[in-house]
Amino acid sequence: LWNFAYADRVFALDEARWSSAPGDVEILFLAGDAYPAALPDMTQAAHVALTTFRAETLQYAPDRGLPELREWIASYVGEEGVRITANHVLIVNGAKHGLDLVCRLFLNPGDALAVTSPTYMSALRIFQGFEIDLIDIAQDSDGLIVEDLAERLRARKRIGARAPKMVYNVPEFHNPTGLTMSERRRMELVALAEREGLLVVEDDPYRRIRFEGVPVPPIQSFDESGRVIGLGTFAKIIAPGLRVGWVSAEPEIITKMVGFKSDGGSCPLTQRMILEYCKAGRVDSHVNELVKSYSLHRDVMFDMVTTQLPGATTRKPEGGYYLWVQLPDGMDSERLLSLALAEGVGFLPASWFYPNAGPPNYVRLAYSYCSPEAIAEGMRRLGRVFRRVAG
Ligand SMILES: Cc1ncc(COP(=O)(O)O)c(C=O)c1O
């Protein structure tokens, strides 16, 4: 056998974790996949893309993405109060690709980055490749506690530790907790970022999947000095499989980022399909349908937490894809998972979401993918396992 001379960063990867996701679980509360019955019909858009736009869609794409799509995105986020032009937009292969590029552009080994604890597990996986320190910041019902971040900065200064370069957050329907950061906290974060010279990375895939309540303007809409980098995606509003997302940032940042984009341009076929779909004015009505479906999914799952998991608690998120459930004290989410998998139910245990150490008694249940009937059946099975573990 070869003894492969892997780079040092490979040894930081928790390989067992990433290769252990079961592929044949019958009922999945695991991943933030789209509800199959709610995927849009893209046949017409694909047809136009492959006929009218054949010379464009079967060719290499412009490095920054299709200009018209970049303009569409600038006006789409403009509806939320983010004042940008197409020059601020880079098309990428999903928001995660955008995050990877942000890291490439700004992080050296040994740098520090602040994240909420818990945070999005795939972001943690990306950060692992950059040999950096993660500083975990507390949250409450108003989202990331900016004063906690400020205190951590002061504490690091006192001991001469490196200040973090960036803060990464999912402010709207946070993954995994479902929390939304208040407007006041968003403004405080931008002010702190300016004072301390921090970048803020705002990962905002779920903003339009709002079931109730009042939308909070994006962090980027409060930014006057270009310190906020936005990550957006069509994964949650059209289809995750098309792999089209965007980065919105100062044109200078976008220009540098293009230099690290090694994919030969994101796929022009899927970009054109999305653009045709958007130009036909279909996004808003499709999102309305998604909101109806997912709010029903959430209600079914939320109600069944109370009836099936006695002693567990969760907050009802106003949007997004997930319930973050606190199990009774002493219950280990990994043990619950191993028994649940045998019953055909999957979910993600607490440890996936904590940048450093965290409590073991939390689970993330995704309600997006399963039908209401499958959610009900899965929750009944989970309830049986839960009672065995509790008993
Ligand atoms: C916080 C967060 N960011 C980004 C994404 C999606 O990224 P992508 O566009 O790469 O599919 C998700 C999907 O689960 C997410 O939860």
CSV table of C-alpha atoms and ligand atoms in Angstrom, one decimal:
chain,number,residue,atom,x,y,z
A,1,LEU,CA,0.0,0.0,0.0
A,2,TRP,CA,1.1,3.6,-0.7
A,3,ASN,CA,1.9,5.8,2.2
A,4,PHE,CA,0.3,9.0,0.9
A,5,ALA,CA,2.0,12.2,1.8
A,6,TYR,CA,-1.1,14.1,2.7
A,7,ALA,CA,-1.0,17.8,3.6
A,8,ASP,CA,-1.1,18.6,7.3
A,9,ARG,CA,-4.7,19.9,7.1
A,10,VAL,CA,-5.9,16.5,6.1
A,11,PHE,CA,-5.1,15.2,9.5
A,12,ALA,CA,-7.4,17.8,11.1
A,13,LEU,CA,-10.4,16.3,9.2
A,14,ASP,CA,-12.8,14.3,11.2
A,15,GLU,CA,-13.0,11.7,8.5
A,16,ALA,CA,-15.1,9.1,10.3
A,17,ARG,CA,-17.8,11.8,10.8
A,18,TRP,CA,-18.1,12.8,7.1
A,19,SER,CA,-18.0,9.2,5.8
A,20,SER,CA,-20.5,7.9,8.4
A,21,ALA,CA,-23.7,9.5,7.1
A,22,PRO,CA,-25.9,6.6,6.4
A,23,GLY,CA,-27.1,6.5,2.8
A,24,ASP,CA,-30.0,4.1,3.1
A,25,VAL,CA,-32.0,5.6,6.1
A,26,GLU,CA,-35.6,5.2,5.3
A,27,ILE,CA,-36.9,8.4,7.1
A,28,LEU,CA,-34.5,11.3,7.0
A,29,PHE,CA,-34.5,14.2,9.4
A,30,LEU,CA,-30.8,14.5,8.6
A,31,ALA,CA,-30.1,17.0,5.9
A,32,GLY,CA,-31.6,20.3,4.7
A,33,ASP,CA,-32.8,18.7,1.5
A,34,ALA,CA,-35.7,20.2,-0.4
A,35,TYR,CA,-39.2,18.5,-0.2
A,36,PRO,CA,-39.2,16.5,-3.4
A,37,ALA,CA,-42.9,17.2,-4.1
A,38,ALA,CA,-42.1,21.0,-4.0
A,39,LEU,CA,-39.3,21.0,-6.5
A,40,PRO,CA,-40.2,23.3,-9.4
A,41,ASP,CA,-40.8,22.2,-13.0
A,42,MET,CA,-37.8,23.6,-14.8
A,43,THR,CA,-38.5,21.8,-18.2
A,44,GLN,CA,-39.3,25.0,-20.0
A,45,ALA,CA,-36.3,26.9,-18.6
A,46,ALA,CA,-34.0,24.0,-19.5
A,47,HIS,CA,-35.5,23.8,-23.1
A,48,VAL,CA,-34.9,27.5,-23.7
A,49,ALA,CA,-31.4,27.3,-22.1
A,50,LEU,CA,-30.5,24.4,-24.5
A,51,THR,CA,-32.0,25.9,-27.7
A,52,THR,CA,-32.1,29.7,-27.7
A,53,PHE,CA,-29.0,29.9,-25.5
A,54,ARG,CA,-27.1,26.8,-26.8
A,55,ALA,CA,-24.0,28.8,-27.7
A,56,GLU,CA,-23.9,30.2,-24.2
A,57,THR,CA,-24.9,27.3,-22.1
A,58,LEU,CA,-22.6,24.7,-23.7
A,59,GLN,CA,-19.6,27.0,-23.7
A,60,TYR,CA,-17.3,28.1,-20.8
A,61,ALA,CA,-19.1,30.7,-18.8
A,62,PRO,CA,-17.8,34.2,-17.9
A,63,ASP,CA,-15.7,34.0,-14.7
A,64,ARG,CA,-18.1,36.1,-12.6
A,65,GLY,CA,-21.2,34.4,-14.0
A,66,LEU,CA,-23.9,35.5,-16.5
A,67,PRO,CA,-24.1,39.3,-16.3
A,68,GLU,CA,-27.9,39.3,-16.5
A,69,LEU,CA,-28.2,36.9,-13.6
A,70,ARG,CA,-25.8,39.0,-11.6
A,71,GLU,CA,-28.0,42.0,-12.3
A,72,TRP,CA,-31.1,40.0,-11.3
A,73,ILE,CA,-29.5,39.1,-8.0
A,74,ALA,CA,-28.5,42.7,-7.3
A,75,SER,CA,-32.1,43.8,-7.7
A,76,TYR,CA,-33.4,40.8,-5.7
A,77,VAL,CA,-31.3,41.6,-2.7
A,78,GLY,CA,-32.0,45.2,-3.3
A,79,GLU,CA,-35.6,44.5,-2.4
A,80,GLU,CA,-34.2,43.7,1.1
A,81,GLY,CA,-32.4,47.0,1.4
A,82,VAL,CA,-28.9,45.8,0.3
A,83,ARG,CA,-27.6,48.5,-2.1
A,84,ILE,CA,-25.4,46.8,-4.6
A,85,THR,CA,-24.9,46.5,-8.3
A,86,ALA,CA,-24.0,43.6,-10.6
A,87,ASN,CA,-20.3,44.5,-9.9
A,88,HIS,CA,-20.7,43.4,-6.3
A,89,VAL,CA,-22.0,39.9,-7.3
A,90,LEU,CA,-20.0,36.8,-8.1
A,91,ILE,CA,-21.8,33.6,-9.1
A,92,VAL,CA,-20.6,30.5,-7.3
A,93,ASN,CA,-21.5,26.9,-7.1
A,94,GLY,CA,-23.7,27.3,-4.0
A,95,ALA,CA,-23.2,29.4,-0.8
A,96,LYS,CA,-20.8,26.9,0.6
A,97,HIS,CA,-18.5,27.4,-2.4
A,98,GLY,CA,-18.8,31.2,-1.7
A,99,LEU,CA,-17.7,30.6,1.9
A,100,ASP,CA,-14.7,28.5,0.8
A,101,LEU,CA,-13.7,31.4,-1.5
A,102,VAL,CA,-14.0,33.9,1.4
A,103,CYS,CA,-11.8,31.7,3.5
A,104,ARG,CA,-9.2,31.4,0.7
A,105,LEU,CA,-9.1,35.2,0.3
A,106,PHE,CA,-8.8,36.2,4.0
A,107,LEU,CA,-7.5,33.4,6.2
A,108,ASN,CA,-3.9,32.4,7.0
A,109,PRO,CA,-3.1,29.4,9.1
A,110,GLY,CA,-3.3,30.4,12.7
A,111,ASP,CA,-5.9,33.2,12.1
A,112,ALA,CA,-9.0,33.3,14.3
A,113,LEU,CA,-12.6,33.4,13.3
A,114,ALA,CA,-15.7,34.0,15.4
A,115,VAL,CA,-18.8,31.9,15.1
A,116,THR,CA,-21.9,31.3,17.1
A,117,SER,CA,-21.9,28.2,19.3
A,118,PRO,CA,-23.6,26.1,17.9
A,119,THR,CA,-23.2,26.9,14.2
A,120,TYR,CA,-23.8,25.5,10.7
A,121,MET,CA,-21.9,22.1,10.5
A,122,SER,CA,-20.9,22.5,6.8
A,123,ALA,CA,-19.3,25.8,7.6
A,124,LEU,CA,-17.3,24.1,10.3
A,125,ARG,CA,-16.2,21.5,7.8
A,126,ILE,CA,-15.0,24.3,5.4
A,127,PHE,CA,-13.1,26.1,8.2
A,128,GLN,CA,-11.3,22.8,9.1
A,129,GLY,CA,-9.4,23.1,5.9
A,130,PHE,CA,-7.9,26.4,6.8
A,131,GLU,CA,-6.1,25.6,10.0
A,132,ILE,CA,-7.6,28.4,12.0
A,133,ASP,CA,-8.8,28.9,15.6
A,134,LEU,CA,-12.6,29.2,16.1
A,135,ILE,CA,-13.9,31.5,18.8
A,136,ASP,CA,-17.4,30.5,19.9
A,137,ILE,CA,-19.8,33.2,20.7
A,138,ALA,CA,-23.0,32.8,22.7
A,139,GLN,CA,-26.6,33.4,21.4
A,140,ASP,CA,-29.9,34.2,23.0
A,141,SER,CA,-33.4,34.7,21.6
A,142,ASP,CA,-32.1,37.8,19.8
A,143,GLY,CA,-29.3,35.8,18.1
A,144,LEU,CA,-25.6,36.4,18.3
A,145,ILE,CA,-24.7,38.3,21.5
A,146,VAL,CA,-22.6,41.1,20.2
A,147,GLU,CA,-21.5,42.1,23.7
A,148,ASP,CA,-20.1,38.5,24.2
A,149,LEU,CA,-18.1,39.0,21.0
A,150,ALA,CA,-16.8,42.4,22.2
A,151,GLU,CA,-15.8,40.8,25.5
A,152,ARG,CA,-14.0,38.0,23.7
A,153,LEU,CA,-12.1,40.5,21.7
A,154,ARG,CA,-11.1,42.4,24.8
A,155,ALA,CA,-10.0,39.2,26.5
A,156,ARG,CA,-7.8,38.2,23.5
A,157,LYS,CA,-6.2,41.7,23.5
A,158,ARG,CA,-5.4,41.3,27.2
A,159,ILE,CA,-3.5,38.1,26.7
A,160,GLY,CA,-2.0,39.2,23.3
A,161,ALA,CA,-3.9,36.6,21.3
A,162,ARG,CA,-4.7,37.3,17.6
A,163,ALA,CA,-7.9,39.2,17.1
A,164,PRO,CA,-10.4,37.3,14.8
A,165,LYS,CA,-10.4,38.5,11.3
A,166,MET,CA,-14.0,37.6,10.6
A,167,VAL,CA,-17.3,36.7,12.1
A,168,TYR,CA,-19.4,34.1,10.4
A,169,ASN,CA,-23.1,34.0,11.1
A,170,VAL,CA,-26.5,32.8,9.8
A,171,PRO,CA,-28.6,35.6,11.2
A,172,GLU,CA,-32.0,34.6,9.7
A,173,PHE,CA,-33.4,31.2,10.8
A,174,HIS,CA,-30.0,30.2,12.1
A,175,ASN,CA,-28.8,26.7,11.3
A,176,PRO,CA,-29.2,24.7,13.6
A,177,THR,CA,-31.1,26.8,16.2
A,178,GLY,CA,-33.7,28.5,14.0
A,179,LEU,CA,-33.0,31.8,15.8
A,180,THR,CA,-33.2,35.2,14.1
A,181,MET,CA,-30.9,38.0,15.0
A,182,SER,CA,-32.7,41.2,16.0
A,183,GLU,CA,-32.3,44.4,14.1
A,184,ARG,CA,-30.6,46.1,17.0
A,185,ARG,CA,-28.0,43.3,17.3
A,186,ARG,CA,-27.3,43.5,13.5
A,187,MET,CA,-26.6,47.2,13.8
A,188,GLU,CA,-24.4,46.6,16.8
A,189,LEU,CA,-22.5,43.9,15.0
A,190,VAL,CA,-21.8,46.2,12.0
A,191,ALA,CA,-20.7,49.0,14.4
A,192,LEU,CA,-18.3,46.6,16.3
A,193,ALA,CA,-17.0,45.3,13.0
A,194,GLU,CA,-16.1,48.9,11.9
A,195,ARG,CA,-14.5,49.7,15.2
A,196,GLU,CA,-12.4,46.6,15.4
A,197,GLY,CA,-11.7,46.1,11.7
A,198,LEU,CA,-13.6,42.8,11.4
A,199,LEU,CA,-15.2,41.3,8.4
A,200,VAL,CA,-18.8,39.9,8.8
A,201,VAL,CA,-19.8,37.0,6.6
A,202,GLU,CA,-23.6,36.9,6.4
A,203,ASP,CA,-24.8,33.5,5.2
A,204,ASP,CA,-28.5,34.0,4.5
A,205,PRO,CA,-30.1,31.1,2.6
A,206,TYR,CA,-33.4,30.9,4.5
A,207,ARG,CA,-34.6,34.5,4.5
A,208,ARG,CA,-37.5,34.0,2.1
A,209,ILE,CA,-38.7,30.8,3.8
A,210,ARG,CA,-40.5,32.8,6.5
A,211,PHE,CA,-43.8,31.4,7.8
A,212,GLU,CA,-44.8,34.3,10.1
A,213,GLY,CA,-43.3,37.3,11.8
A,214,VAL,CA,-41.7,40.4,10.3
A,215,PRO,CA,-38.5,40.1,8.2
A,216,VAL,CA,-35.4,41.7,9.7
A,217,PRO,CA,-33.2,43.6,7.2
A,218,PRO,CA,-30.0,41.8,6.2
A,219,ILE,CA,-26.8,42.8,8.1
A,220,GLN,CA,-25.4,43.9,4.8
A,221,SER,CA,-28.2,46.5,4.5
A,222,PHE,CA,-26.7,48.3,7.6
A,223,ASP,CA,-23.1,48.3,6.2
A,224,GLU,CA,-21.7,51.5,4.9
A,225,SER,CA,-18.1,50.6,4.6
A,226,GLY,CA,-18.1,47.2,2.8
A,227,ARG,CA,-17.2,45.1,5.8
A,228,VAL,CA,-20.1,42.7,5.3
A,229,ILE,CA,-19.8,39.9,2.7
A,230,GLY,CA,-23.1,38.3,1.8
A,231,LEU,CA,-23.6,34.6,0.8
A,232,GLY,CA,-26.8,33.8,-1.1
A,233,THR,CA,-28.1,30.7,-2.8
A,234,PHE,CA,-30.9,29.4,-5.1
A,235,ALA,CA,-30.7,26.1,-3.1
A,236,LYS,CA,-33.6,27.0,-0.8
A,237,ILE,CA,-35.8,29.1,-3.2
A,238,ILE,CA,-35.5,27.1,-6.4
A,239,ALA,CA,-33.4,23.8,-6.3
A,240,PRO,CA,-30.3,22.7,-4.4
A,241,GLY,CA,-29.2,20.4,-7.2
A,242,LEU,CA,-28.6,23.2,-9.7
A,243,ARG,CA,-25.7,24.4,-7.5
A,244,VAL,CA,-26.0,28.1,-8.1
A,245,GLY,CA,-25.3,30.7,-5.4
A,246,TRP,CA,-23.7,34.1,-5.1
A,247,VAL,CA,-21.3,36.2,-3.1
A,248,SER,CA,-22.1,39.9,-2.7
A,249,ALA,CA,-19.3,42.1,-1.6
A,250,GLU,CA,-17.2,45.1,-2.5
A,251,PRO,CA,-16.2,45.0,-6.2
A,252,GLU,CA,-12.5,44.9,-5.1
A,253,ILE,CA,-13.1,41.8,-3.1
A,254,ILE,CA,-15.1,40.2,-5.9
A,255,THR,CA,-12.2,40.9,-8.4
A,256,LYS,CA,-9.7,39.2,-6.1
A,257,MET,CA,-12.1,36.3,-5.5
A,258,VAL,CA,-12.3,35.6,-9.2
A,259,GLY,CA,-8.6,34.9,-9.2
A,260,PHE,CA,-9.2,32.0,-6.8
A,261,LYS,CA,-12.2,30.6,-8.6
A,262,SER,CA,-10.7,27.5,-10.2
A,263,ASP,CA,-13.8,26.0,-11.7
A,264,GLY,CA,-13.6,27.5,-15.1
A,265,GLY,CA,-16.7,29.6,-14.4
A,266,SER,CA,-19.8,28.2,-12.7
A,267,CYS,CA,-22.0,26.1,-15.0
A,268,PRO,CA,-23.8,28.4,-17.5
A,269,LEU,CA,-26.5,25.9,-18.2
A,270,THR,CA,-27.9,25.9,-14.7
A,271,GLN,CA,-27.3,29.7,-14.4
A,272,ARG,CA,-29.4,30.2,-17.6
A,273,MET,CA,-32.1,27.9,-16.4
A,274,ILE,CA,-32.4,29.8,-13.2
A,275,LEU,CA,-32.3,33.2,-15.0
A,276,GLU,CA,-35.1,32.1,-17.4
A,277,TYR,CA,-37.2,30.9,-14.4
A,278,CYS,CA,-36.6,34.2,-12.5
A,279,LYS,CA,-37.2,36.4,-15.5
A,280,ALA,CA,-40.5,34.6,-16.1
A,281,GLY,CA,-41.5,36.0,-12.6
A,282,ARG,CA,-41.9,32.5,-11.1
A,283,VAL,CA,-39.8,32.9,-8.0
A,284,ASP,CA,-42.3,34.6,-5.7
A,285,SER,CA,-45.2,32.3,-6.4
A,286,HIS,CA,-42.9,29.3,-6.0
A,287,VAL,CA,-41.6,30.6,-2.7
A,288,ASN,CA,-45.2,31.1,-1.5
A,289,GLU,CA,-45.8,27.4,-2.2
A,290,LEU,CA,-42.6,26.5,-0.3
A,291,VAL,CA,-43.6,28.5,2.6
A,292,LYS,CA,-47.0,26.8,2.8
A,293,SER,CA,-45.4,23.3,2.6
A,294,TYR,CA,-42.6,23.9,5.0
A,295,SER,CA,-44.8,25.7,7.6
A,296,LEU,CA,-47.1,22.6,7.7
A,297,HIS,CA,-44.0,20.4,8.0
A,298,ARG,CA,-42.8,22.5,10.9
A,299,ASP,CA,-46.1,22.4,12.7
A,300,VAL,CA,-46.4,18.6,12.4
A,301,MET,CA,-42.9,18.1,13.8
A,302,PHE,CA,-43.2,20.8,16.4
A,303,ASP,CA,-46.4,19.4,17.8
A,304,MET,CA,-45.0,15.9,17.9
A,305,VAL,CA,-41.9,16.9,19.9
A,306,THR,CA,-44.3,17.6,22.8
A,307,THR,CA,-46.2,14.4,22.5
A,308,GLN,CA,-43.5,12.0,21.5
A,309,LEU,CA,-40.4,13.4,23.3
A,310,PRO,CA,-41.6,14.1,26.8
A,311,GLY,CA,-39.1,16.3,28.7
A,312,ALA,CA,-37.5,17.5,25.5
A,313,THR,CA,-37.9,21.2,24.6
A,314,THR,CA,-37.7,23.2,21.4
A,315,ARG,CA,-38.5,26.7,20.1
A,316,LYS,CA,-40.9,27.2,17.2
A,317,PRO,CA,-38.8,28.8,14.4
A,318,GLU,CA,-40.6,31.4,12.3
A,319,GLY,CA,-39.0,30.0,9.2
A,320,GLY,CA,-36.2,27.9,7.8
A,321,TYR,CA,-35.9,24.1,7.8
A,322,TYR,CA,-34.9,22.9,11.3
A,323,LEU,CA,-36.0,22.3,14.9
A,324,TRP,CA,-33.2,22.4,17.5
A,325,VAL,CA,-34.3,20.1,20.3
A,326,GLN,CA,-32.9,20.1,23.8
A,327,LEU,CA,-33.1,16.5,25.2
A,328,PRO,CA,-33.5,16.0,28.9
A,329,ASP,CA,-30.3,16.4,31.0
A,330,GLY,CA,-28.0,13.4,30.8
A,331,MET,CA,-29.5,12.1,27.5
A,332,ASP,CA,-26.7,11.7,24.9
A,333,SER,CA,-27.7,12.6,21.3
A,334,GLU,CA,-25.2,10.2,19.8
A,335,ARG,CA,-26.7,7.2,21.7
A,336,LEU,CA,-30.2,8.3,20.7
A,337,LEU,CA,-29.0,8.5,17.1
A,338,SER,CA,-27.5,5.0,17.0
A,339,LEU,CA,-30.8,3.5,18.2
A,340,ALA,CA,-32.9,5.8,16.0
A,341,LEU,CA,-31.0,4.7,12.9
A,342,ALA,CA,-31.9,1.1,13.6
A,343,GLU,CA,-35.6,2.3,13.4
A,344,GLY,CA,-34.9,4.1,10.1
A,345,VAL,CA,-34.8,7.6,11.5
A,346,GLY,CA,-31.8,9.9,11.2
A,347,PHE,CA,-30.9,13.3,12.6
A,348,LEU,CA,-27.8,15.3,13.4
A,349,PRO,CA,-26.4,15.1,17.0
A,350,ALA,CA,-25.2,18.0,19.0
A,351,SER,CA,-21.5,17.5,18.4
A,352,TRP,CA,-21.7,18.3,14.7
A,353,PHE,CA,-22.6,21.9,15.4
A,354,TYR,CA,-20.2,23.0,18.1
A,355,PRO,CA,-16.9,24.7,17.1
A,356,ASN,CA,-15.3,23.6,20.3
A,357,ALA,CA,-16.9,21.6,23.1
A,358,GLY,CA,-20.7,21.7,23.6
A,359,PRO,CA,-23.4,20.0,25.5
A,360,PRO,CA,-24.3,16.5,24.2
A,361,ASN,CA,-28.1,16.7,24.7
A,362,TYR,CA,-29.2,18.5,21.6
A,363,VAL,CA,-30.4,17.3,18.2
A,364,ARG,CA,-31.2,19.0,14.9
A,365,LEU,CA,-34.3,17.6,13.2
A,366,ALA,CA,-34.8,18.7,9.6
A,367,TYR,CA,-38.5,18.9,8.6
A,368,SER,CA,-37.8,20.1,5.0
A,369,TYR,CA,-37.4,16.8,3.1
A,370,CYS,CA,-40.1,14.5,4.5
A,371,SER,CA,-43.8,14.7,3.8
A,372,PRO,CA,-46.1,15.5,6.8
A,373,GLU,CA,-47.0,11.8,6.9
A,374,ALA,CA,-43.4,10.7,6.9
A,375,ILE,CA,-42.6,13.3,9.6
A,376,ALA,CA,-45.4,11.9,11.8
A,377,GLU,CA,-44.3,8.3,11.3
A,378,GLY,CA,-40.6,9.3,11.9
A,379,MET,CA,-41.6,11.1,15.1
A,380,ARG,CA,-43.5,8.2,16.4
A,381,ARG,CA,-40.5,5.9,15.8
A,382,LEU,CA,-38.2,8.5,17.4
A,383,GLY,CA,-40.6,8.7,20.4
A,384,ARG,CA,-40.3,4.9,20.9
A,385,VAL,CA,-36.5,5.1,20.9
A,386,PHE,CA,-36.5,8.2,23.1
A,387,ARG,CA,-38.7,6.5,25.8
A,388,ARG,CA,-36.3,3.5,25.8
A,389,VAL,CA,-33.3,5.8,26.3
A,390,ALA,CA,-35.1,7.9,28.9
A,391,GLY,CA,-36.3,4.8,30.7
B,1,LIG,C1,-26.5,28.1,6.8
B,1,LIG,C2,-26.5,27.5,5.4
B,1,LIG,N1,-25.7,28.0,4.5
B,1,LIG,C3,-25.7,27.6,3.2
B,1,LIG,C4,-26.5,26.5,2.8
B,1,LIG,C5,-26.6,26.0,1.4
B,1,LIG,O1,-25.5,26.2,0.7
B,1,LIG,P1,-25.5,25.8,-0.8
B,1,LIG,O2,-26.0,26.9,-1.6
B,1,LIG,O3,-24.0,25.5,-1.0
B,1,LIG,O4,-26.3,24.5,-1.0
B,1,LIG,C6,-27.3,25.9,3.8
B,1,LIG,C7,-28.0,24.7,3.4
B,1,LIG,O5,-28.3,23.8,4.2
B,1,LIG,C8,-27.3,26.4,5.1
B,1,LIG,O6,-28.0,25.8,6.0
